[in-house]
């Protein structure tokens, strides 16, 4: 899955006038392949970028969009910023955490779901806003969250597409 990473990363790097500007897109490229950015991802990115691995890691850990551990099959991200909190996002997050038996940032033991409380998703008018595997999931109330989890637990991956 990551065999063609170097060639794709170099092609990406050439699109930018300054090489270092491509660092974030290249980290996204790795994460898209592996699901997270491992130590191997840091080192291979550093080689392509001709940067020290510590520099790559410092950028990686600054942005919450990047993950350092494997995620579940479904990554549920619920916005935790003001507009969504005013519309009950804290209840949705707490409900999901109870229902799944995990805290935000954790993955269920069966590897099905990773729950994350994230910064503004730029969809404040559809609060509480959420994403499932980066697909838009508007107005995720606790009731809607239950329907979503039920569908995912029954293997209904299409539910993610229906929300999007
Ligand atoms: S505050 Fe939640 S999407 Fe903006």
PDB file of C-alpha atoms in Angstrom, residues 5-124:
ATOM      1  CA  UNK A   5       4.783   6.435  -1.709  1.00  0.00           C
ATOM      2  CA  UNK A   6       8.185   7.898  -2.668  1.00  0.00           C
ATOM      3  CA  UNK A   7       7.258   8.383  -6.341  1.00  0.00           C
ATOM      4  CA  UNK A   8       3.918   9.994  -5.469  1.00  0.00           C
ATOM      5  CA  UNK A   9       5.487  12.152  -2.768  1.00  0.00           C
ATOM      6  CA  UNK A  10       8.219  13.396  -5.129  1.00  0.00           C
ATOM      7  CA  UNK A  11       5.612  14.251  -7.777  1.00  0.00           C
ATOM      8  CA  UNK A  12       3.662  16.154  -5.128  1.00  0.00           C
ATOM      9  CA  UNK A  13       6.767  17.959  -3.963  1.00  0.00           C
ATOM     10  CA  UNK A  14       7.504  19.192  -7.482  1.00  0.00           C
ATOM     11  CA  UNK A  15       4.154  20.972  -7.621  1.00  0.00           C
ATOM     12  CA  UNK A  16       5.286  23.489  -5.028  1.00  0.00           C
ATOM     13  CA  UNK A  17       7.790  26.293  -5.628  1.00  0.00           C
ATOM     14  CA  UNK A  18       9.345  25.691  -2.199  1.00  0.00           C
ATOM     15  CA  UNK A  19       9.854  22.060  -1.297  1.00  0.00           C
ATOM     16  CA  UNK A  20       8.973  22.357   2.384  1.00  0.00           C
ATOM     17  CA  UNK A  21       5.505  23.658   1.474  1.00  0.00           C
ATOM     18  CA  UNK A  22       4.676  20.137   0.334  1.00  0.00           C
ATOM     19  CA  UNK A  23       5.296  18.620   3.754  1.00  0.00           C
ATOM     20  CA  UNK A  24       1.684  18.660   4.925  1.00  0.00           C
ATOM     21  CA  UNK A  25       0.245  17.326   1.638  1.00  0.00           C
ATOM     22  CA  UNK A  26       2.857  14.558   1.738  1.00  0.00           C
ATOM     23  CA  UNK A  27       1.948  13.665   5.315  1.00  0.00           C
ATOM     24  CA  UNK A  28      -1.692  13.505   4.169  1.00  0.00           C
ATOM     25  CA  UNK A  29      -0.585  11.240   1.341  1.00  0.00           C
ATOM     26  CA  UNK A  30       1.033   8.853   3.833  1.00  0.00           C
ATOM     27  CA  UNK A  31      -1.925   8.964   6.199  1.00  0.00           C
ATOM     28  CA  UNK A  32      -4.271   8.210   3.303  1.00  0.00           C
ATOM     29  CA  UNK A  33      -2.309   5.044   2.630  1.00  0.00           C
ATOM     30  CA  UNK A  34      -1.669   3.818   6.157  1.00  0.00           C
ATOM     31  CA  UNK A  35      -4.570   5.370   8.058  1.00  0.00           C
ATOM     32  CA  UNK A  36      -2.154   7.123  10.411  1.00  0.00           C
ATOM     33  CA  UNK A  37       1.459   8.334  10.356  1.00  0.00           C
ATOM     34  CA  UNK A  38       3.796   5.776  11.853  1.00  0.00           C
ATOM     35  CA  UNK A  39       7.498   6.177  12.595  1.00  0.00           C
ATOM     36  CA  UNK A  40       8.136   4.620   9.185  1.00  0.00           C
ATOM     37  CA  UNK A  41       5.928   7.308   7.649  1.00  0.00           C
ATOM     38  CA  UNK A  42       7.920  10.026   9.387  1.00  0.00           C
ATOM     39  CA  UNK A  43      11.233   8.594   8.231  1.00  0.00           C
ATOM     40  CA  UNK A  44      10.196   8.017   4.635  1.00  0.00           C
ATOM     41  CA  UNK A  45       8.648  11.498   4.473  1.00  0.00           C
ATOM     42  CA  UNK A  46      11.833  12.991   5.919  1.00  0.00           C
ATOM     43  CA  UNK A  47      13.908  11.209   3.253  1.00  0.00           C
ATOM     44  CA  UNK A  48      11.737  12.480   0.407  1.00  0.00           C
ATOM     45  CA  UNK A  49      11.692  15.996   1.853  1.00  0.00           C
ATOM     46  CA  UNK A  50      15.398  15.923   2.733  1.00  0.00           C
ATOM     47  CA  UNK A  51      14.508  17.130   6.216  1.00  0.00           C
ATOM     48  CA  UNK A  52      15.440  15.766   9.655  1.00  0.00           C
ATOM     49  CA  UNK A  53      12.813  13.299  10.974  1.00  0.00           C
ATOM     50  CA  UNK A  54      12.506  15.471  14.118  1.00  0.00           C
ATOM     51  CA  UNK A  55      11.352  18.390  11.952  1.00  0.00           C
ATOM     52  CA  UNK A  56       8.735  16.226  10.231  1.00  0.00           C
ATOM     53  CA  UNK A  57       7.551  14.956  13.622  1.00  0.00           C
ATOM     54  CA  UNK A  58       7.271  18.497  15.002  1.00  0.00           C
ATOM     55  CA  UNK A  59       4.949  19.488  12.146  1.00  0.00           C
ATOM     56  CA  UNK A  60       3.011  16.247  12.448  1.00  0.00           C
ATOM     57  CA  UNK A  61       2.304  16.643  16.140  1.00  0.00           C
ATOM     58  CA  UNK A  62       1.207  20.274  15.748  1.00  0.00           C
ATOM     59  CA  UNK A  63      -1.830  19.424  13.608  1.00  0.00           C
ATOM     60  CA  UNK A  64      -4.722  17.436  15.053  1.00  0.00           C
ATOM     61  CA  UNK A  65      -5.700  16.251  11.572  1.00  0.00           C
ATOM     62  CA  UNK A  66      -2.868  13.758  11.740  1.00  0.00           C
ATOM     63  CA  UNK A  67      -2.986  10.597  13.808  1.00  0.00           C
ATOM     64  CA  UNK A  68      -0.003   8.787  15.284  1.00  0.00           C
ATOM     65  CA  UNK A  69      -1.829   5.527  16.018  1.00  0.00           C
ATOM     66  CA  UNK A  70      -4.011   3.230  13.939  1.00  0.00           C
ATOM     67  CA  UNK A  71      -7.674   4.169  13.861  1.00  0.00           C
ATOM     68  CA  UNK A  72     -10.812   2.096  13.829  1.00  0.00           C
ATOM     69  CA  UNK A  73     -12.545   1.214  10.583  1.00  0.00           C
ATOM     70  CA  UNK A  74     -14.822   4.190  11.114  1.00  0.00           C
ATOM     71  CA  UNK A  75     -13.450   7.449  12.433  1.00  0.00           C
ATOM     72  CA  UNK A  76     -16.235   9.518  13.980  1.00  0.00           C
ATOM     73  CA  UNK A  77     -15.250  13.127  14.528  1.00  0.00           C
ATOM     74  CA  UNK A  78     -17.621  15.408  16.407  1.00  0.00           C
ATOM     75  CA  UNK A  79     -16.981  19.146  16.553  1.00  0.00           C
ATOM     76  CA  UNK A  80     -16.350  20.454  20.055  1.00  0.00           C
ATOM     77  CA  UNK A  81     -16.352  24.195  19.290  1.00  0.00           C
ATOM     78  CA  UNK A  82     -18.779  26.859  20.424  1.00  0.00           C
ATOM     79  CA  UNK A  83     -21.619  26.699  17.872  1.00  0.00           C
ATOM     80  CA  UNK A  84     -21.782  22.937  18.141  1.00  0.00           C
ATOM     81  CA  UNK A  85     -21.530  22.964  21.929  1.00  0.00           C
ATOM     82  CA  UNK A  86     -24.470  25.385  22.052  1.00  0.00           C
ATOM     83  CA  UNK A  87     -26.436  22.859  19.992  1.00  0.00           C
ATOM     84  CA  UNK A  88     -25.575  19.888  22.215  1.00  0.00           C
ATOM     85  CA  UNK A  89     -22.308  18.515  20.835  1.00  0.00           C
ATOM     86  CA  UNK A  90     -21.105  17.790  24.367  1.00  0.00           C
ATOM     87  CA  UNK A  91     -24.146  15.538  24.867  1.00  0.00           C
ATOM     88  CA  UNK A  92     -23.490  13.767  21.577  1.00  0.00           C
ATOM     89  CA  UNK A  93     -19.821  13.214  22.449  1.00  0.00           C
ATOM     90  CA  UNK A  94     -20.674  11.963  25.953  1.00  0.00           C
ATOM     91  CA  UNK A  95     -23.421   9.741  24.550  1.00  0.00           C
ATOM     92  CA  UNK A  96     -21.110   8.218  21.949  1.00  0.00           C
ATOM     93  CA  UNK A  97     -18.389   7.685  24.562  1.00  0.00           C
ATOM     94  CA  UNK A  98     -20.865   5.872  26.860  1.00  0.00           C
ATOM     95  CA  UNK A  99     -22.383   3.857  24.051  1.00  0.00           C
ATOM     96  CA  UNK A 100     -19.009   2.789  22.659  1.00  0.00           C
ATOM     97  CA  UNK A 101     -17.313   2.376  26.051  1.00  0.00           C
ATOM     98  CA  UNK A 102     -14.384   4.572  25.063  1.00  0.00           C
ATOM     99  CA  UNK A 103     -13.181   8.130  25.586  1.00  0.00           C
ATOM    100  CA  UNK A 104     -12.628  10.601  22.755  1.00  0.00           C
ATOM    101  CA  UNK A 105      -9.309   9.747  21.121  1.00  0.00           C
ATOM    102  CA  UNK A 106      -9.789   6.021  21.686  1.00  0.00           C
ATOM    103  CA  UNK A 107     -10.792   3.104  19.480  1.00  0.00           C
ATOM    104  CA  UNK A 108     -13.278   0.384  20.383  1.00  0.00           C
ATOM    105  CA  UNK A 109     -11.599  -2.950  21.223  1.00  0.00           C
ATOM    106  CA  UNK A 110     -13.148  -4.542  18.112  1.00  0.00           C
ATOM    107  CA  UNK A 111     -11.477  -1.885  15.964  1.00  0.00           C
ATOM    108  CA  UNK A 112     -14.796  -0.675  14.553  1.00  0.00           C
ATOM    109  CA  UNK A 113     -14.882   2.955  15.691  1.00  0.00           C
ATOM    110  CA  UNK A 114     -12.460   5.674  16.719  1.00  0.00           C
ATOM    111  CA  UNK A 115     -14.168   8.592  18.444  1.00  0.00           C
ATOM    112  CA  UNK A 116     -12.647  12.050  18.239  1.00  0.00           C
ATOM    113  CA  UNK A 117     -13.723  15.464  19.518  1.00  0.00           C
ATOM    114  CA  UNK A 118     -12.311  17.899  16.978  1.00  0.00           C
ATOM    115  CA  UNK A 119     -12.055  21.600  16.243  1.00  0.00           C
ATOM    116  CA  UNK A 120     -14.548  23.469  14.055  1.00  0.00           C
ATOM    117  CA  UNK A 121     -15.509  21.538  10.923  1.00  0.00           C
ATOM    118  CA  UNK A 122     -16.689  24.735   9.212  1.00  0.00           C
ATOM    119  CA  UNK A 123     -20.273  23.539   9.254  1.00  0.00           C
ATOM    120  CA  UNK A 124     -21.506  25.537  12.233  1.00  0.00           C
TER     121      UNK A 124
END
